[in-house]
Structures are given as structure tokens and as C-alpha cells.
PDB file of C-alpha atoms in Angstrom:
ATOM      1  CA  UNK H   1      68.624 101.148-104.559  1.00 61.00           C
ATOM      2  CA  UNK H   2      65.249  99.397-105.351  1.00 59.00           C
ATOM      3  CA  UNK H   3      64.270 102.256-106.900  1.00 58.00           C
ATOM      4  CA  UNK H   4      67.329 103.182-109.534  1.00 62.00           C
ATOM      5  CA  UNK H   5      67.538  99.701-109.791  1.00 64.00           C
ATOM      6  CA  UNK H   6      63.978  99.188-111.262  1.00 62.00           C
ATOM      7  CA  UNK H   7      63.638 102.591-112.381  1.00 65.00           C
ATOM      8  CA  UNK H   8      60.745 103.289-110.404  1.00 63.00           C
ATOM      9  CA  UNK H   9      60.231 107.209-110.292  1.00 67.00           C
ATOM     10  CA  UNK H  10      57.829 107.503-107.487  1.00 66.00           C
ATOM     11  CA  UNK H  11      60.907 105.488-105.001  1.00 61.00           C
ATOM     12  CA  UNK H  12      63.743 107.397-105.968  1.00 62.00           C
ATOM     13  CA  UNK H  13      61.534 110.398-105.468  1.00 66.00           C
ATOM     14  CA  UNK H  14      60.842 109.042-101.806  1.00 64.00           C
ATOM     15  CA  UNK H  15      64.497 108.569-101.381  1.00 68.00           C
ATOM     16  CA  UNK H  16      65.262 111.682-101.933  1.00 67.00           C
ATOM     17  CA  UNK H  17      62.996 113.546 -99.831  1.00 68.00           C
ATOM     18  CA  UNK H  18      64.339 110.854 -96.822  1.00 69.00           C
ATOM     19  CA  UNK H  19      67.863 111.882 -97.375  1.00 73.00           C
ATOM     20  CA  UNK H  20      67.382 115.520 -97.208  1.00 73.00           C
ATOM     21  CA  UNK H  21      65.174 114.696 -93.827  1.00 73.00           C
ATOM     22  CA  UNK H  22      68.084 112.705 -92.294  1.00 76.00           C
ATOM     23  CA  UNK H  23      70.270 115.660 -93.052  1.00 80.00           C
ATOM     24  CA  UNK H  24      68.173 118.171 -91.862  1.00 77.00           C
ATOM     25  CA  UNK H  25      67.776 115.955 -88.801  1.00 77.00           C
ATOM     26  CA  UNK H  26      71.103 115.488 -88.369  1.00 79.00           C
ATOM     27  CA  UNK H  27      71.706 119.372 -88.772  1.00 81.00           C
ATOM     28  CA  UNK H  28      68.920 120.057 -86.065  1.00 76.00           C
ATOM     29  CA  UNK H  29      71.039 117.921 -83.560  1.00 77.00           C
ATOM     30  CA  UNK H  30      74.468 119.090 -83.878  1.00 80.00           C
ATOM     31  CA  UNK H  31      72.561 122.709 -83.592  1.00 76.00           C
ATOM     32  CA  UNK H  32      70.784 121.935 -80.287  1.00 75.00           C
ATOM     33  CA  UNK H  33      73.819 120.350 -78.233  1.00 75.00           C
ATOM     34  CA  UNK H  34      76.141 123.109 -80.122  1.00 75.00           C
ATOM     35  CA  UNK H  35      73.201 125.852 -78.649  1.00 71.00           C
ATOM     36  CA  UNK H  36      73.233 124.257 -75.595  1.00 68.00           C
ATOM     37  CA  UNK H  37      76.541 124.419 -74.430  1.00 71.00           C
ATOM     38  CA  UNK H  38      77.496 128.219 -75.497  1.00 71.00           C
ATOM     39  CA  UNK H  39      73.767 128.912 -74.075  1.00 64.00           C
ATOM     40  CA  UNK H  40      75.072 127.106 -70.470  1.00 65.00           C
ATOM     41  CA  UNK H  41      78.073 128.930 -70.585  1.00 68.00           C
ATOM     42  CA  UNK H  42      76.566 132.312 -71.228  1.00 62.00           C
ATOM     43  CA  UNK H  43      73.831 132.123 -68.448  1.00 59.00           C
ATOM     44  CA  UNK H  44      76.419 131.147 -65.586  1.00 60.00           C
ATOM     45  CA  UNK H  45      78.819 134.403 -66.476  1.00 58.00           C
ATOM     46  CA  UNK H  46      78.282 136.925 -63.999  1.00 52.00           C
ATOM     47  CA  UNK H  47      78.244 138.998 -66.244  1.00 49.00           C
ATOM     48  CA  UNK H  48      74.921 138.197 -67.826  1.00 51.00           C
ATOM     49  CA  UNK H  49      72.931 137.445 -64.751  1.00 49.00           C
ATOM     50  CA  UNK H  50      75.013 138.302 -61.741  1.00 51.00           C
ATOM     51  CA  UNK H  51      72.708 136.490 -58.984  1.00 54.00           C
ATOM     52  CA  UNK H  52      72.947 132.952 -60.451  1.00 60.00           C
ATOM     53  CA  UNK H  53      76.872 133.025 -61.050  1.00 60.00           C
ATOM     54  CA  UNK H  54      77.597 129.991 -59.047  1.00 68.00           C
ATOM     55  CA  UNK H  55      75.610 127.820 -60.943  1.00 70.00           C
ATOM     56  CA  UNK H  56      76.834 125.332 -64.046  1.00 73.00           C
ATOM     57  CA  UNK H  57      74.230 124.741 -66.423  1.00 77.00           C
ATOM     58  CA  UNK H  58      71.338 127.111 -67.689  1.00 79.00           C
ATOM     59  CA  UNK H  59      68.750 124.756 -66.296  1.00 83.00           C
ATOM     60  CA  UNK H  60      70.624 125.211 -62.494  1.00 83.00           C
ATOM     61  CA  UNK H  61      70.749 128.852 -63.163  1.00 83.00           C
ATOM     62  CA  UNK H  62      67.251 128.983 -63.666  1.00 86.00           C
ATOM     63  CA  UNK H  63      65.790 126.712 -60.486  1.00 88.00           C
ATOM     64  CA  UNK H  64      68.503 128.750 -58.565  1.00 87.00           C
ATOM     65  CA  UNK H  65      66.465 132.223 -59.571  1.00 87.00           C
ATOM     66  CA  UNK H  66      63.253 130.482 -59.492  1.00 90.00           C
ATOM     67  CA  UNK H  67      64.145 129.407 -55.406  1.00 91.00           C
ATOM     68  CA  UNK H  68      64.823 133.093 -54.726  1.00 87.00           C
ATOM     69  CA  UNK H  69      61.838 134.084 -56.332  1.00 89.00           C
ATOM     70  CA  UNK H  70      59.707 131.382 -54.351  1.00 92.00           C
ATOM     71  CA  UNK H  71      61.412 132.690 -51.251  1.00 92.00           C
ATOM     72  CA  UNK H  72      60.535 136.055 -51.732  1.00 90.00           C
ATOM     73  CA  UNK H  73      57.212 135.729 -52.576  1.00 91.00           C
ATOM     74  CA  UNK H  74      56.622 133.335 -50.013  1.00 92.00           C
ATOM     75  CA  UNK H  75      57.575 135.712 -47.251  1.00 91.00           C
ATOM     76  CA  UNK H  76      54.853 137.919 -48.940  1.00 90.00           C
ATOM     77  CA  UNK H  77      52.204 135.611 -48.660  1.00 91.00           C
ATOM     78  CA  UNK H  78      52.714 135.462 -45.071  1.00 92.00           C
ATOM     79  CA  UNK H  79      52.792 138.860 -44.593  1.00 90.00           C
ATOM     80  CA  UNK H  80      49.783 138.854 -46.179  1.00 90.00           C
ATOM     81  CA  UNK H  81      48.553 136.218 -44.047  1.00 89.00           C
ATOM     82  CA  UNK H  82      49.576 137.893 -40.974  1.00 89.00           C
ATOM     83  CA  UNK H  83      48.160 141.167 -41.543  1.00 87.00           C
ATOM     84  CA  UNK H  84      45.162 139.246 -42.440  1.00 85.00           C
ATOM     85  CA  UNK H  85      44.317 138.304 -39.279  1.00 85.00           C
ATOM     86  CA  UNK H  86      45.528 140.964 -37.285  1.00 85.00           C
ATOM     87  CA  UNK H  87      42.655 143.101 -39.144  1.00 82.00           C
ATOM     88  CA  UNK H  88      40.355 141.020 -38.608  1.00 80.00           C
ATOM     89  CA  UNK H  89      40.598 140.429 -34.950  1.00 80.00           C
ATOM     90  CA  UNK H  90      40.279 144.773 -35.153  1.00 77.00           C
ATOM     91  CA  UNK H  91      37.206 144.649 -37.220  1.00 77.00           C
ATOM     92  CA  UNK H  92      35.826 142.054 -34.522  1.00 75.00           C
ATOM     93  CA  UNK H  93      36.434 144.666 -32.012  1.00 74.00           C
ATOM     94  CA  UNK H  94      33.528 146.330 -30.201  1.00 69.00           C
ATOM     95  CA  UNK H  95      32.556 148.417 -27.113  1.00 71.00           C
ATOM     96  CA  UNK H  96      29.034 148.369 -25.447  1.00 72.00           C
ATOM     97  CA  UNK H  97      27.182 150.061 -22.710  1.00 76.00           C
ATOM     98  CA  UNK H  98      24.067 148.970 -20.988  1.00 76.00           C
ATOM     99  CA  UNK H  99      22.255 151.135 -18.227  1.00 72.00           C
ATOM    100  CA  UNK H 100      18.641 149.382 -16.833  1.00 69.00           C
ATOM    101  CA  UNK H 101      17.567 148.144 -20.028  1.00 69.00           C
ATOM    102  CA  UNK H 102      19.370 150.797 -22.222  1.00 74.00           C
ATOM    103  CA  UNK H 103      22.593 150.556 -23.892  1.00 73.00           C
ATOM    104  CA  UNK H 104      24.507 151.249 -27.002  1.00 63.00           C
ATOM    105  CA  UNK H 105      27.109 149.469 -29.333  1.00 70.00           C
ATOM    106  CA  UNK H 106      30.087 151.147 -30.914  1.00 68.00           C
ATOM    107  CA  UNK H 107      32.267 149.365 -33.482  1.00 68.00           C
ATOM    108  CA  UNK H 108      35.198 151.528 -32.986  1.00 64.00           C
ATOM    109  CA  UNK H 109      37.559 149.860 -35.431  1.00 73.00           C
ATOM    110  CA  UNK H 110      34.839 148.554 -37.891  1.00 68.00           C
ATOM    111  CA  UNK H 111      36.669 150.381 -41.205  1.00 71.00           C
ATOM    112  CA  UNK H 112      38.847 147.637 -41.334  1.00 74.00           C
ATOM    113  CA  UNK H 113      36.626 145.161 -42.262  1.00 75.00           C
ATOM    114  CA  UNK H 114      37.136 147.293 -45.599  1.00 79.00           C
ATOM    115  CA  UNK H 115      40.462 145.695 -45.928  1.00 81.00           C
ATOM    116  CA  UNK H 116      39.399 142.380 -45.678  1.00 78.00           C
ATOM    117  CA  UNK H 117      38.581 142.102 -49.640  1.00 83.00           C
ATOM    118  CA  UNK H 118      41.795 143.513 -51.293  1.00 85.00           C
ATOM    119  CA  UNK H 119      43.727 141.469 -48.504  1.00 85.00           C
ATOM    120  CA  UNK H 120      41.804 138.227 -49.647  1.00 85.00           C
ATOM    121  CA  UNK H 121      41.991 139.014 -53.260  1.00 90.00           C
ATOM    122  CA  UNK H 122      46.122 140.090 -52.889  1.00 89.00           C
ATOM    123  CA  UNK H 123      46.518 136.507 -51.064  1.00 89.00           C
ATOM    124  CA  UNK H 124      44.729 134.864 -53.886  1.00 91.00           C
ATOM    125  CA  UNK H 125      47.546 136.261 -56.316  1.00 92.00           C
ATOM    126  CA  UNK H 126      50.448 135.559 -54.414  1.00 92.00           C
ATOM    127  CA  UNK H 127      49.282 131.894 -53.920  1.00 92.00           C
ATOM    128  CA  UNK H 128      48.745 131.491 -57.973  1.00 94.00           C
ATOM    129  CA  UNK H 129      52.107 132.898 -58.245  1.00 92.00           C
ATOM    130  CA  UNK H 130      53.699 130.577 -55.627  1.00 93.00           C
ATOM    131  CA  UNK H 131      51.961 127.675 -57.599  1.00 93.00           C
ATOM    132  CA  UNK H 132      52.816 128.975 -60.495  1.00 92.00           C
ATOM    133  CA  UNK H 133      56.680 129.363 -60.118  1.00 92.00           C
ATOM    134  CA  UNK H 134      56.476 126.115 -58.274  1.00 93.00           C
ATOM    135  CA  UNK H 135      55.516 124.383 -61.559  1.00 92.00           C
ATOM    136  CA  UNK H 136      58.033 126.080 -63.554  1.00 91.00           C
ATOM    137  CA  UNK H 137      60.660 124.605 -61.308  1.00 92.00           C
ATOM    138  CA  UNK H 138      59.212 121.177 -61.432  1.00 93.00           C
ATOM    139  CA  UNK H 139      59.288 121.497 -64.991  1.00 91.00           C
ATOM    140  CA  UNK H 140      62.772 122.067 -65.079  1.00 91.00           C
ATOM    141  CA  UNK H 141      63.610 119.696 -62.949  1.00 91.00           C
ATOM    142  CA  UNK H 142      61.628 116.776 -65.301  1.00 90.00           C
ATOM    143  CA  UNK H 143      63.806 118.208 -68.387  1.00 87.00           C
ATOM    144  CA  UNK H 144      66.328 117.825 -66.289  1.00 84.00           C
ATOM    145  CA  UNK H 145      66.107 113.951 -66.224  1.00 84.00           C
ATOM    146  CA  UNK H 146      64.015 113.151 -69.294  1.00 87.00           C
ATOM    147  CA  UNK H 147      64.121 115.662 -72.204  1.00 83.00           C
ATOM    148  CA  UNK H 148      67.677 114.717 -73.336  1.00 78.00           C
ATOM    149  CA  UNK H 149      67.866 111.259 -72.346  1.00 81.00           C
ATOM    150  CA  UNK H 150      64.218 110.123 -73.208  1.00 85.00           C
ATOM    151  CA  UNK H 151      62.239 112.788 -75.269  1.00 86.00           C
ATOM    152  CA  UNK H 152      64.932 113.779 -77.318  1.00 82.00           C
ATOM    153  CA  UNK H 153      65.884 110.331 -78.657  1.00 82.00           C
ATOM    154  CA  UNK H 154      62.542 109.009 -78.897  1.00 86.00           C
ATOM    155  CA  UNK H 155      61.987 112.611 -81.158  1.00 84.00           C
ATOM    156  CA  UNK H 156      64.933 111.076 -83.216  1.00 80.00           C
ATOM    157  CA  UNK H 157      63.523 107.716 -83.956  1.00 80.00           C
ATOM    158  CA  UNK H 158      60.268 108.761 -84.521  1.00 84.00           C
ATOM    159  CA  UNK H 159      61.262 111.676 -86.798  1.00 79.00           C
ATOM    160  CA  UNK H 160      63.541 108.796 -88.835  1.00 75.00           C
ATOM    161  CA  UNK H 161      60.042 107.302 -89.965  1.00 76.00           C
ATOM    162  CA  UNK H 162      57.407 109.059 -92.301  1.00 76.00           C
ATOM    163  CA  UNK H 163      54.746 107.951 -90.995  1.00 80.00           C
ATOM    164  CA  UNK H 164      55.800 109.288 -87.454  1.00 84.00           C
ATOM    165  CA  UNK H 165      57.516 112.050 -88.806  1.00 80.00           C
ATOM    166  CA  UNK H 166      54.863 114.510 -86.939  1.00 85.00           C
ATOM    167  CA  UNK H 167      55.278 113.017 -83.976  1.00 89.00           C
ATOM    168  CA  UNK H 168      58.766 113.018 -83.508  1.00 86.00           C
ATOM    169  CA  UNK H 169      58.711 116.540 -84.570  1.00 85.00           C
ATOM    170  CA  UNK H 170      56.695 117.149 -81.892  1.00 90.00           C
ATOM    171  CA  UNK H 171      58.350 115.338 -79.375  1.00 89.00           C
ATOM    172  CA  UNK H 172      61.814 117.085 -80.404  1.00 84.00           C
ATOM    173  CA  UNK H 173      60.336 120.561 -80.317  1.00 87.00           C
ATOM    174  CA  UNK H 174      58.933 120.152 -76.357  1.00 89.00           C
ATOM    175  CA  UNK H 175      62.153 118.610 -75.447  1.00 85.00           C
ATOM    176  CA  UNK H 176      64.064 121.638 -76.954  1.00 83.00           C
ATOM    177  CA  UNK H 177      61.103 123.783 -75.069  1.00 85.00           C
ATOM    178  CA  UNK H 178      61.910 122.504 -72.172  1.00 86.00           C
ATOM    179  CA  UNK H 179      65.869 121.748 -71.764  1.00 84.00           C
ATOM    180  CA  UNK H 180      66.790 124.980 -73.161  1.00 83.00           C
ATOM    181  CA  UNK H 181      63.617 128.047 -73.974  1.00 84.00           C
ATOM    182  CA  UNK H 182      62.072 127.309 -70.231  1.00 88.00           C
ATOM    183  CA  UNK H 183      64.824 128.553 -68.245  1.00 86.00           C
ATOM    184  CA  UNK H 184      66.437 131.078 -70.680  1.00 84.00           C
ATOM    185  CA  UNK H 185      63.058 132.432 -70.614  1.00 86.00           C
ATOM    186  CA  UNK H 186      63.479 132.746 -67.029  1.00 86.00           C
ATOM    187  CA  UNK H 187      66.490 134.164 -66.861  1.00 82.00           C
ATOM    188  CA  UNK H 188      66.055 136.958 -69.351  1.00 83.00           C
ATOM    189  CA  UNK H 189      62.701 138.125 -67.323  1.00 85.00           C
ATOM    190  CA  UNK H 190      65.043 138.119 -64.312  1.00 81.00           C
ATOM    191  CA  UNK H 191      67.222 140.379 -66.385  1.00 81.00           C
ATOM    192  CA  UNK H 192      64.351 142.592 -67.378  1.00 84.00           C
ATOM    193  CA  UNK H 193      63.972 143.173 -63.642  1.00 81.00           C
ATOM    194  CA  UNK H 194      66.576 143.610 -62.835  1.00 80.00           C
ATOM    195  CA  UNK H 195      67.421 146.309 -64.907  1.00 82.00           C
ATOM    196  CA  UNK H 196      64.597 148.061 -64.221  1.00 82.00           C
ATOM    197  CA  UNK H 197      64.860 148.243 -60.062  1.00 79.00           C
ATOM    198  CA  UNK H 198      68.867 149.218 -60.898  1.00 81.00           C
ATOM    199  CA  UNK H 199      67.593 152.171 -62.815  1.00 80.00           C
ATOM    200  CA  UNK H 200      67.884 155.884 -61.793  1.00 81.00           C
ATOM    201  CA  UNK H 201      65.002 156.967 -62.668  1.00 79.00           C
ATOM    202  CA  UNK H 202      62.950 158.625 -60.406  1.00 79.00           C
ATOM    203  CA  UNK H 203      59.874 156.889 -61.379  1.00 79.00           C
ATOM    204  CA  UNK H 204      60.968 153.396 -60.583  1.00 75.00           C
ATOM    205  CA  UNK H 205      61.538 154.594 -56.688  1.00 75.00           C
ATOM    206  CA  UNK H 206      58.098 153.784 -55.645  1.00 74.00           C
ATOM    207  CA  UNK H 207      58.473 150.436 -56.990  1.00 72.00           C
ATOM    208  CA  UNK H 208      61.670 150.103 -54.908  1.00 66.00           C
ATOM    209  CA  UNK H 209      60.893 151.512 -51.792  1.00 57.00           C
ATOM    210  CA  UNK H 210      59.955 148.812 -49.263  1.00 52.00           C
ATOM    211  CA  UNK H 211      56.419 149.399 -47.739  1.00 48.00           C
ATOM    212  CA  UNK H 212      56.082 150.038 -44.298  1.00 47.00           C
ATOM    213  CA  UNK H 213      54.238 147.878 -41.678  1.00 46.00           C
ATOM    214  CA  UNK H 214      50.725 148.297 -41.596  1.00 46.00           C
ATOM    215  CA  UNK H 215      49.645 150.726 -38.248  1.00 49.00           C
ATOM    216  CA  UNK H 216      46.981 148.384 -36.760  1.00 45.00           C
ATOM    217  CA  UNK H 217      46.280 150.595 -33.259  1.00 45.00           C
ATOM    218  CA  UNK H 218      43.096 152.826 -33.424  1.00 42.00           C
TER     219      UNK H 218
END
């Protein structure tokens, strides 16, 4: 107004480039909570990821597939663990002989201090990956209870301002990250698994096959 008012070019300039932000803002926000809900209702169809169909929202679907995945890889690590030391106490093993001052030493199962390496180095993998998809699910559950109700409007406000304008862009784009490309991301690698392990093909059979139990006797 101050600006047609007192025809001052350089204001109604200023107002125009604010309107067409409020729009666009406005148009960002009716897209994200329109997004959200058909992406919510897509990921808990059975039909589009079959192991999570009891959950309600995208970001349940994902923890829900993230706790299976912890599970699993959890029961791994202890595997790991377990075979760990049991290769270790038959490294450790020895037999000796000693006859009036002569004797000998024989480190009958000393090859499998061989293992000892690859099984320390497979451990340290499984443990990122634990920590790893422990994070991810931590994340999610943060979005959870401050993306929409605290990042989101703060994004608003802030993007409302030109001098802020950066930040609230910022600000909206993690809490969009986070509520909604986190656990889709999630769910589509599930997917990707998935499909591969329900193949046919004869070269995905080693992957499926479940090893057997390592022979430990010598």
C-alpha cells in the first residue's frame, strides 16, 4: 500500500516478489500434508510392502522394518560373537610331551587363529550396522515428535521473513527429510530386497541359502 500509494517503484517491486513467496509457500504446504497422507496410505497396503501391513503411518512402517532388521542383525552379531570365542579357545589349544629334559609342543588346532581377523573385522561391520540402523530409528522417532509440530512451523515463520528466508528454507526442507524421505527411503530398500531374495534366479540361491554352523572339532 505504502508503495502504490507513494509511487515508490523499488516497494511495490518488493511486494510483489513477497506475494508470489507467500503463495509459493502456501503451495509447498498444502503439497506436503496432501503427499503425506496418500504417501501413509500407500506404505501400509500390503500390497506395497507386505511385512509392515499392520502399521498406520509411513513413519510406523518404517521403525517396524527397521526393528526386524535390528533383530536380525543382532542375532548375527552374536553369532559372530559366539563363534568368536569358540575359535579362539581352539587356537589356544596345545599338546606337549616331556621325557628327562626332552619334550616337544604341538599346536594341533593352531589354523584357527587364521580366523580370528575376518571374524574381528565381520564383527566390526555388523556393530556399525547395528549403530547405524539404530540411529535411523531414533531419527524417526524425533520426526516423529518434532518435525511437524516444531520444525515445520518454525520453517513457516521464518520463511515469511526475507531476511530469514534461507533459514526457514532450510528448516522446512530437513523437516520434509525427515517426516516423509527417511522412512520411504527405508521402505523402498526393503522392497529392493525383497524382490531380489523372492527371485528365481539361480544366482540369488547362494545369497539365500542359510550357512551352516561352523565345524569347530579337529
Amino acid at each position: 500500500m505504502l508503495g502504490i500509494g507513494f509511487n515508490i517503484a523499488e516497494l511495490i517491486a518488493v511486494s510483489k516478489e513477497e506475494l508470489f513467496q507467500v503463495v509459493a509457500l502456501g503451495a509447498i504446504i498444502v503439497l506436503f500434508f496432501g503427499a503425506n497422507g496418500l504417501i501413509d496410505s500407500i506404505s501400509t497396503n500390503s500390497a506395497f510392502v507386505s511385512q509392515v501391513s499392520g502399521a498406520t503411518t509411513l513413519q510406523q512402517a518404517a521403525k517396524m522394518q527397521l526393528n526386524t532388521a535390528i533383530a536380525g542383525i543382532s542375532s548375527n552379531f552374536n553369532v559372530i560373537a559366539a563363534n568368536d570365542q569358540k575359535i579362539s579357545k581352539e587356537a589356544s589349544a596345545a599338546a606337549s610331551c616331556n621325557v628327562m629334559g626332552t619334550g616337544y609342543t604341538v599346536s594341533y588346532c593352531g589354523g584357527f587363529s587364521m580366523i580370528a581377523s575376518p571374524l574381528s573385522m565381520s564383527g566390526s561391520v555388523v556393530g556399525f550396522a547395528i549403530g547405524e540402523l539404530s540411529a535411523m530409528k531414533r531419527l524417526i522417532e524425533i520426526a516423529e515428535g518434532f518435525a511437524l509440530p516444531l520444525l515445520l512451523p518454525a520453517g513457516i515463520i521464518l520463511r515469511t521473513l526475507k531476511l530469514t528466508r534461507g533459514a526457514g528454507g532450510f528448516l522446512i526442507a530437513v523437516a520434509i527429510s525427515m517426516h516423509i524421505l527417511l522412512p520411504i527411503g527405508i521402505l523402498f530398500n526393503e522392497i529392493m530386497a525383497k524382490t531380489f531374495f523372492d527371485s528365481t534366479d539361480t544366482l540369488v540361491a547362494p545369497y539365500r541359502d542359510t550357512p551352516s554352523a561352523l565345524d569347530l572339532s579337529c
